[in-house]
């Protein structure tokens, strides 16, 4: 079996470009052969492509396929646990097909969601951060930065479903802010190019009790300024700095200001443990069945050759929600 796949040409130092990616044809074989139906794209991938990757997992290597999560259909299997036609999820990454031992694939139920790419949602991170780290509950006033992104768009809706009194989001344009309120049902949202302190004082004059932060920088500083004493800050990501060329992509947050207000700084990593995945899926299914919860997504019809350009578009902020590419 021949697969078309995207390989990392060279680890990225500085700004990523099309030259960092190669489309390759590779012969594959294994007990299980799978056709990729959807592959996922997310900003975090960039860190895994860097020579000085800061994540607690090994960086991707040049000449190797980019290995993010994908869902697909089993074409053939020599393992009794998987059959032709089964829907599976794996870390097979940016390729039209994959092959490997049965243990590399997790069997999914085709009837769980309206479309297989719902399984690629960044929900485990969002749910863990909102429910277990920030412990959002009734009465909380929650600010989510990067609220139109893959994690943030879910985090904001999770906060609302856990009983938050108010959910405010920020995003990179007025159109995205309108999407957050009009489609995802946030109480208020603003373009983060505005003065964030002024926007938050207007939209949440009572002060915020929870901050779910995927952006950092000026939005973190603004959140501190409007936080009530004892607020919880779930620190998830640093989009304002991590996508740039600077060596200091993850600057330390201002602890002094947090200490002065007794704000709880709660940086976290979601390792997608079975418990974290199960907690997300049981709530996601329930909330989708009730009205109001939207799966925020962009499906980019680009084919395998266009995946690098789609990824670069994602980094520029061209998409919203969870981003996937259909290949079947
Ligand atoms: N802690 C964990 O366990 C964990 C797990 C997964 C992900 N993460 C982190 O969570 C964050 C969000 O991940 P994601 O997958 O949801 O991201 P994403 O949606 O893939 O990020 C793309 C978005 O980033 C925003 N962006 C780009 N440049 C920006 C800038 N200079 N300032 C502010 N926003 C900018 C753009 O949105 P706008 O147009 O709205 O600005 C763009 O649409 C990332 O930092 C990621 O590394 C953490």
XYZ file of C-alpha atoms and ligand atoms in Angstrom:
376
model
C 0.000 0.000 0.000
C 1.290 3.463 -0.928
C 0.414 6.432 1.272
C 0.787 10.117 0.484
C 2.031 11.861 3.585
C 3.363 15.189 4.832
C 6.835 15.046 6.303
C 8.782 17.689 8.182
C 11.598 18.769 5.861
C 13.596 20.457 8.597
C 12.850 21.393 12.178
C 11.575 24.950 12.388
C 13.669 27.766 13.777
C 11.809 31.071 13.678
C 8.866 31.555 11.324
C 7.305 28.477 9.664
C 6.857 28.375 5.893
C 5.895 26.018 3.088
C 9.576 25.046 2.742
C 9.393 23.161 6.042
C 7.047 20.531 4.586
C 7.453 17.792 1.971
C 4.745 15.677 0.321
C 6.088 12.122 0.062
C 4.919 8.746 -1.249
C 5.742 5.952 1.158
C 5.148 2.201 1.081
C 3.411 1.010 4.256
C 2.361 -2.341 5.678
C 1.118 -3.740 8.970
C -1.457 -5.962 10.639
C -4.011 -3.186 10.227
C -4.314 -0.852 7.222
C -6.426 2.279 7.602
C -7.687 4.965 5.214
C -7.589 8.414 6.827
C -11.039 10.017 6.826
C -10.135 13.203 8.724
C -6.878 14.568 10.047
C -6.676 17.305 12.642
C -4.739 20.591 12.671
C -3.900 22.668 15.751
C -1.511 25.453 16.703
C 0.278 23.172 19.179
C 1.742 21.257 16.218
C 4.135 24.131 15.574
C 5.891 23.553 18.885
C 6.407 19.895 18.032
C 8.079 20.959 14.782
C 10.690 23.127 16.507
C 14.232 22.103 17.314
C 13.822 23.490 20.853
C 10.354 22.042 21.533
C 9.060 22.997 24.992
C 6.362 20.305 25.242
C 6.729 17.256 27.496
C 6.712 14.890 24.491
C 9.401 14.219 21.826
C 9.588 16.740 18.972
C 8.853 15.568 15.414
C 11.918 14.685 13.374
C 12.892 15.736 9.820
C 12.102 13.151 7.165
C 9.316 11.670 9.293
C 5.554 11.958 8.905
C 3.840 14.604 11.029
C 2.037 12.493 13.596
C -1.029 14.281 14.884
C -4.347 12.610 15.655
C -6.581 11.330 12.839
C -9.709 9.230 12.380
C -10.096 6.661 9.643
C -11.673 3.478 8.362
C -10.054 0.057 8.570
C -9.429 -1.294 5.044
C -8.001 -4.627 6.156
C -7.019 -6.248 9.417
C -5.208 -9.397 10.451
C -6.188 -8.738 14.062
C -9.441 -10.174 15.419
C -10.067 -6.988 17.426
C -10.553 -4.832 14.328
C -12.602 -5.500 11.198
C -12.869 -3.937 7.762
C -15.115 -0.889 7.999
C -14.394 -0.133 11.652
C -13.879 3.527 12.578
C -10.602 4.079 14.445
C -8.557 6.929 15.925
C -4.768 7.020 16.075
C -1.743 9.299 15.966
C -1.195 8.305 12.325
C -1.032 11.965 11.358
C -0.944 13.803 8.075
C -1.241 10.925 5.589
C -3.853 9.405 3.313
C -3.338 5.915 4.798
C -1.580 4.293 7.712
C -0.618 0.807 8.789
C 0.536 -0.710 12.039
C -0.237 -3.065 14.880
C -3.814 -3.126 16.171
C -2.608 -1.543 19.410
C -1.885 1.693 17.536
C -5.613 2.168 16.868
C -8.548 2.874 19.177
C -11.882 1.608 17.884
C -14.661 4.222 17.867
C -18.420 3.965 17.689
C -19.622 5.396 14.363
C -22.976 6.342 15.883
C -21.647 8.493 18.718
C -21.438 11.716 16.740
C -22.939 13.130 13.528
C -19.510 13.062 11.858
C -16.246 11.232 12.627
C -14.272 14.471 12.935
C -16.149 15.258 16.177
C -13.738 12.730 17.705
C -10.866 15.121 16.866
C -12.276 17.897 19.077
C -9.847 19.384 21.567
C -12.404 18.635 24.249
C -10.296 16.643 26.722
C -8.040 19.677 27.245
C -10.939 22.130 27.411
C -13.007 20.004 29.780
C -10.093 19.160 32.057
C -9.012 22.818 32.232
C -12.475 24.230 32.915
C -13.931 21.520 35.151
C -10.949 20.031 36.988
C -8.373 22.847 37.011
C -10.485 26.028 37.211
C -13.401 24.164 38.831
C -15.976 26.419 37.185
C -19.369 26.316 38.844
C -22.562 28.307 39.365
C -22.008 32.023 39.748
C -18.577 32.182 38.160
C -17.760 35.038 35.821
C -15.446 33.466 33.266
C -13.150 35.081 30.720
C -11.789 32.809 27.957
C -8.985 34.163 25.758
C -8.579 32.678 22.281
C -12.253 31.781 22.560
C -12.681 31.185 18.817
C -9.820 28.652 18.748
C -10.026 24.881 19.006
C -9.663 24.669 22.803
C -11.145 28.060 23.712
C -14.370 27.641 21.716
C -15.106 24.471 23.681
C -13.878 25.847 27.008
C -16.285 28.785 26.792
C -19.295 26.546 26.154
C -18.225 24.076 28.846
C -18.066 26.939 31.356
C -21.603 27.960 30.451
C -22.838 24.366 30.808
C -21.193 24.048 34.215
C -23.295 26.965 35.422
C -21.149 30.062 34.932
C -23.160 33.227 35.485
C -21.357 34.980 32.625
C -18.876 33.923 29.931
C -16.847 36.555 28.084
C -14.477 35.668 25.237
C -11.780 37.354 23.197
C -10.773 36.574 19.615
C -8.716 38.051 16.790
C -11.397 39.965 14.888
C -14.788 41.602 15.281
C -16.296 38.895 13.035
C -14.998 36.187 15.365
C -16.304 38.101 18.400
C -19.745 38.223 16.760
C -19.522 34.474 16.075
C -18.788 33.830 19.753
C -21.938 35.626 20.876
C -24.246 34.868 17.943
C -23.374 31.211 17.325
C -21.669 29.869 20.441
C -23.889 31.733 22.887
C -21.278 33.591 24.939
C -22.637 36.523 26.911
C -20.122 38.955 25.427
C -16.943 39.003 23.366
C -14.376 41.472 22.061
C -11.641 41.732 19.447
C -8.364 41.396 21.345
C -6.848 44.188 19.219
C -8.981 46.561 21.339
C -7.776 47.699 24.764
C -8.528 44.481 26.721
C -8.724 46.199 30.131
C -11.332 48.665 28.897
C -13.275 45.870 27.162
C -13.281 43.637 30.238
C -14.265 46.494 32.566
C -17.214 47.222 30.302
C -18.285 43.609 29.691
C -17.633 42.220 33.183
C -17.793 45.197 35.580
C -18.341 42.810 38.512
C -14.832 41.362 37.956
C -13.869 37.904 36.734
C -13.630 34.897 39.020
C -12.106 32.536 36.430
C -9.710 33.078 33.527
C -9.144 30.286 30.998
C -6.075 31.514 29.124
C -4.833 30.219 25.775
C -3.162 33.496 24.731
C -1.133 35.078 27.563
C 0.610 38.453 27.155
C -1.613 41.528 27.254
C -4.751 39.437 27.827
C -3.219 37.795 30.884
C -2.235 41.222 32.252
C -5.742 42.565 31.585
C -7.378 39.561 33.242
C -5.259 40.119 36.353
C -6.343 43.732 36.470
C -10.062 42.901 36.441
C -9.908 39.687 38.510
C -11.562 39.544 41.906
C -9.366 38.494 44.842
C -8.984 34.722 44.901
C -9.809 34.255 41.193
C -8.621 31.031 39.506
C -6.500 31.289 36.363
C -6.283 28.059 34.324
C -3.200 28.676 32.168
C -3.517 26.557 29.039
C -1.439 28.195 26.302
C 0.523 31.207 25.085
C -0.723 31.863 21.543
C 0.389 35.515 21.636
C 4.046 34.475 21.866
C 4.363 30.761 21.048
C 3.659 31.128 17.337
C 6.323 33.800 16.798
C 10.034 33.621 16.114
C 11.253 34.813 19.514
C 13.318 32.394 21.587
C 11.281 33.307 24.684
C 7.998 31.844 23.459
C 6.699 31.003 26.938
C 7.531 34.001 29.151
C 6.828 33.592 32.859
C 3.563 35.188 34.012
C 3.703 38.193 36.336
C 3.512 36.432 39.698
C 3.778 39.555 41.840
C 0.504 41.004 40.610
C -1.180 37.617 41.037
C 0.149 37.253 44.566
C -1.021 40.748 45.491
C -4.612 39.761 44.627
C -4.382 36.194 45.856
C -5.085 34.959 42.317
C -4.484 31.225 41.968
C -2.214 30.567 38.970
C -2.986 27.085 37.710
C -0.818 26.121 34.724
C -1.751 22.691 33.421
C -1.030 20.035 30.813
C -3.699 17.639 29.625
C -2.135 14.269 28.851
C -5.329 12.792 27.391
C -5.526 10.053 29.986
C -8.407 7.579 29.544
C -10.273 9.313 32.391
C -9.846 12.750 30.809
C -11.019 11.473 27.412
C -14.009 9.648 28.892
C -15.077 12.662 30.976
C -15.085 14.851 27.888
C -16.977 12.457 25.631
C -19.724 11.689 28.129
C -20.388 15.409 28.642
C -20.006 16.281 24.935
C -22.611 13.696 23.932
C -25.028 14.874 26.615
C -24.610 18.543 25.775
C -24.953 17.974 22.020
C -28.220 16.118 22.646
C -29.519 19.105 24.584
C -29.927 22.262 22.578
C -27.373 25.008 22.559
C -23.978 23.260 22.476
C -22.279 23.799 19.128
C -19.294 21.873 17.797
C -17.215 24.828 16.592
C -15.248 23.686 13.586
C -13.685 24.541 10.245
C -13.438 21.743 7.676
C -10.761 22.589 5.110
C -11.231 20.757 1.782
C -7.650 20.838 0.663
C -6.554 17.249 0.034
C -3.307 15.928 1.462
C -1.074 18.174 -0.683
C -2.731 21.293 0.707
C -2.377 20.382 4.377
C 0.811 22.457 4.966
C -0.862 25.568 3.516
C -3.963 24.902 5.633
C -1.753 24.660 8.709
C -0.044 27.972 7.893
C -3.503 29.543 7.401
C -4.548 28.254 10.829
C -1.532 29.944 12.425
C -2.532 33.226 10.727
C -5.983 33.035 12.340
C -7.917 32.297 9.129
C -10.082 29.594 10.755
C -12.138 29.140 13.873
C -12.910 26.270 16.181
C -11.486 22.789 15.722
C -9.851 22.437 12.311
C -9.882 19.234 10.282
C -9.131 18.117 6.725
C -11.302 15.392 5.144
C -9.382 12.940 2.947
C -11.798 10.094 2.240
N -2.252 22.766 28.356
C -2.572 21.786 27.520
O -2.637 20.607 27.903
C -2.856 22.130 26.089
C -3.410 21.173 25.216
C -3.737 21.577 23.921
C -3.462 22.878 23.511
N -2.867 23.740 24.368
C -2.592 25.120 24.002
O -3.823 25.795 23.998
C -3.733 26.897 23.103
C -4.866 26.875 22.150
O -4.752 25.731 21.306
P -5.736 25.592 20.074
O -5.456 24.303 19.431
O -7.107 25.935 20.513
O -5.217 26.760 19.168
P -5.707 27.058 17.706
O -7.147 27.310 17.686
O -5.196 26.026 16.769
O -4.890 28.399 17.465
C -5.093 29.121 16.310
C -5.604 30.464 16.709
O -4.579 31.165 17.405
C -4.923 32.503 17.418
N -3.741 33.333 17.329
C -2.793 33.318 16.391
N -1.863 34.267 16.656
C -2.259 34.878 17.782
C -1.727 35.954 18.560
N -0.596 36.571 18.217
N -2.399 36.332 19.659
C -3.527 35.713 20.011
N -4.074 34.684 19.324
C -3.446 34.295 18.216
C -5.837 32.725 16.214
O -7.120 33.035 16.725
P -7.656 34.545 16.723
O -7.859 34.894 15.280
O -8.900 34.488 17.509
O -6.591 35.393 17.367
C -5.902 31.365 15.558
O -7.165 31.087 14.995
C -2.348 26.785 22.452
O -1.497 27.613 23.164
C -1.993 25.342 22.642
O -0.606 25.128 22.603
C -2.572 23.387 25.653
